[in-house]
Amino acid sequence: MSATATKNKRKVFFENFFSLSVLQFVSNALPIITIPYLTRTMGLEGFGIYVFIQALINFLDIFVSYGFRVSATDEIAKNSENPVEVSRIFWTVIFTKICLLVCTILLLLIGIVFIPVFSNNSHLIFLGMPLLLGNLLFPVWLFQGLQNMKFITILHLVSKSFFVVTIFLFVKDSSDIGTAILLHASGVLIAGFLSLLVAIREFDLRFYRPGLKGITSQLRNGRDIFFSQLMVSFYTTINIIVLGLFHPGAIVAAYALGDKVFRLVGSLSSPFNRAIFPILSAQYTHNKTNYLVIARKSIIALFLIFTFFGVVVYFLAQWIIFVLAGSDIHESDSESILKILAVAIPFFVVAASSTYHLVTQEKSSLLLKILVLAAVVNVILIFPVSFLYKALGVAYLTVGMAMAIAVAQTVAMFHVSTKGKG
């Protein structure tokens, strides 16, 4: 490879890394700004209900997004020089997601009929549904696969800024929970429509009507990633949902505050993982020895960096929780919950990074086996732990699962790499 080509690759990597970093900040940090306001206007009980509905909608979004954020990104990247093929992949994925949205809505209706807490909050759930359509239309996977993230970053900024500004304008007390949910979903929907228009114009996407064969092919391509993400949700998102099934909103809020900080800090590694993913894929194909060196160095570096972040969060836990929720939070366990979750931060990051490495090594099935086992264990434990020990018990369970998954995936990753090297 020439020096010019290497320099260009590095330039693209750092441009995408910067765009993805801004995107990650906008997606996670801007909504955090609203938490102190929401906890004070809605109260902990109202905020807990709001978080519960958001967790449910995010869980449903897994079924609509499927595994396309990885599988479609990979397919687009491999065909980036072929505009006709890019158009075919794009429209096939969009139509497939529409089919998945219809199935997801039917699944939700069944849940509302048979689960009392869902039926009691059905009006709030429906107010959050536009988020599913917005994410359906938002082709992050297309822009990432073509390594052009600047437009997506701008649109995310518009979406989240809309949410933040309108929250302060229209949410005044606990009766405005539905308004807050609708505003969040509407911001995503607006960004989704705008991103679809930008994608069609920027990449000259020609309309393609996919057949059943194309749709089933996309479902097959993303299947392992989808089940992996679904399994992940069975030890992440589902924890808040289960807490909401057993306990009032104040207890859900106590856990959710610590969980949001924990996941915000952990998500800071995501731009690096997503920017380096296409490079890793090419490196693994052409030079497994260099790939193994990069993999080992990146895992160690991420673990050390985020161990430092975890220590910082641990010692600032009291101040962080006070800023987010005010003096009333002292009656809850939020500070202790955040300290417990701070321990999990480096393991959460290593697990996320090793997921990309296992996909790069074309070992999605191995990844799925690890995640299925973790999901089964968590689902078995989460109900009794949540019922008996409330939010503190769920926090300890989260730490245990993060550690176990990080160790299992890292061992599998380097074992597979060593085999591939030979």
PDB file of C-alpha atoms in Angstrom, residues 24 27-36 38-39 47-55 58 160 163 184 236-237 240 252-268 313 320-321 324 334 337-338 341-342 345 348 398:
ATOM      1  CA  GLN A  24     -22.251   9.946  20.256  1.00  0.00           C
ATOM      2  CA  SER A  27     -27.126  11.206  21.128  1.00  0.00           C
ATOM      3  CA  ASN A  28     -26.272  10.620  24.779  1.00  0.00           C
ATOM      4  CA  ALA A  29     -25.068  13.786  26.472  1.00  0.00           C
ATOM      5  CA  LEU A  30     -27.673  16.278  25.245  1.00  0.00           C
ATOM      6  CA  PRO A  31     -30.632  14.296  26.661  1.00  0.00           C
ATOM      7  CA  ILE A  32     -28.723  14.095  29.979  1.00  0.00           C
ATOM      8  CA  ILE A  33     -29.034  17.887  30.132  1.00  0.00           C
ATOM      9  CA  THR A  34     -32.796  17.524  30.506  1.00  0.00           C
ATOM     10  CA  ILE A  35     -32.645  15.061  33.422  1.00  0.00           C
ATOM     11  CA  PRO A  36     -32.175  17.651  36.220  1.00  0.00           C
ATOM     12  CA  LEU A  38     -37.366  16.489  34.350  1.00  0.00           C
ATOM     13  CA  THR A  39     -36.656  15.053  37.817  1.00  0.00           C
ATOM     14  CA  PHE A  47     -39.525  10.538  35.886  1.00  0.00           C
ATOM     15  CA  GLY A  48     -39.484   6.810  36.678  1.00  0.00           C
ATOM     16  CA  ILE A  49     -42.608   6.263  34.565  1.00  0.00           C
ATOM     17  CA  TYR A  50     -41.051   8.309  31.751  1.00  0.00           C
ATOM     18  CA  VAL A  51     -37.868   6.185  31.866  1.00  0.00           C
ATOM     19  CA  PHE A  52     -39.911   2.969  31.950  1.00  0.00           C
ATOM     20  CA  ILE A  53     -41.782   3.916  28.746  1.00  0.00           C
ATOM     21  CA  GLN A  54     -38.538   4.952  27.047  1.00  0.00           C
ATOM     22  CA  ALA A  55     -36.947   1.613  27.942  1.00  0.00           C
ATOM     23  CA  ASN A  58     -36.052   1.193  22.937  1.00  0.00           C
ATOM     24  CA  LYS A 160     -31.571  16.267  19.961  1.00  0.00           C
ATOM     25  CA  PHE A 163     -35.904  17.658  22.019  1.00  0.00           C
ATOM     26  CA  HIS A 184     -38.509  12.883  22.171  1.00  0.00           C
ATOM     27  CA  THR A 236     -29.585  -4.248  29.833  1.00  0.00           C
ATOM     28  CA  THR A 237     -32.864  -2.628  28.783  1.00  0.00           C
ATOM     29  CA  ILE A 240     -35.491  -1.250  33.869  1.00  0.00           C
ATOM     30  CA  VAL A 252     -37.150   2.841  38.701  1.00  0.00           C
ATOM     31  CA  ALA A 253     -35.830   6.419  38.696  1.00  0.00           C
ATOM     32  CA  ALA A 254     -33.234   5.621  41.379  1.00  0.00           C
ATOM     33  CA  TYR A 255     -31.745   2.861  39.227  1.00  0.00           C
ATOM     34  CA  ALA A 256     -32.195   4.693  35.920  1.00  0.00           C
ATOM     35  CA  LEU A 257     -30.169   7.734  37.039  1.00  0.00           C
ATOM     36  CA  GLY A 258     -27.127   5.598  37.805  1.00  0.00           C
ATOM     37  CA  ASP A 259     -27.674   3.471  34.713  1.00  0.00           C
ATOM     38  CA  LYS A 260     -27.806   6.508  32.409  1.00  0.00           C
ATOM     39  CA  VAL A 261     -24.475   7.840  33.715  1.00  0.00           C
ATOM     40  CA  PHE A 262     -22.903   4.382  33.519  1.00  0.00           C
ATOM     41  CA  ARG A 263     -23.992   3.866  29.906  1.00  0.00           C
ATOM     42  CA  LEU A 264     -23.136   7.433  28.884  1.00  0.00           C
ATOM     43  CA  VAL A 265     -19.536   7.010  30.050  1.00  0.00           C
ATOM     44  CA  GLY A 266     -19.298   3.529  28.526  1.00  0.00           C
ATOM     45  CA  SER A 267     -20.676   4.759  25.207  1.00  0.00           C
ATOM     46  CA  LEU A 268     -17.727   7.123  24.801  1.00  0.00           C
ATOM     47  CA  VAL A 313     -17.392   8.348  38.420  1.00  0.00           C
ATOM     48  CA  ILE A 320     -23.353  13.614  39.970  1.00  0.00           C
ATOM     49  CA  ILE A 321     -26.578  12.311  41.489  1.00  0.00           C
ATOM     50  CA  LEU A 324     -29.181  15.145  38.195  1.00  0.00           C
ATOM     51  CA  SER A 334     -29.038   6.299  43.547  1.00  0.00           C
ATOM     52  CA  ILE A 337     -26.217   2.338  42.629  1.00  0.00           C
ATOM     53  CA  LEU A 338     -23.943   4.626  40.601  1.00  0.00           C
ATOM     54  CA  LEU A 341     -22.217   0.507  38.281  1.00  0.00           C
ATOM     55  CA  ALA A 342     -18.961   2.506  38.014  1.00  0.00           C
ATOM     56  CA  ILE A 345     -17.680   0.629  33.101  1.00  0.00           C
ATOM     57  CA  PHE A 348     -18.872  -2.836  29.529  1.00  0.00           C
ATOM     58  CA  THR A 398     -25.467  -5.679  36.044  1.00  0.00           C
TER      59      THR A 398
END
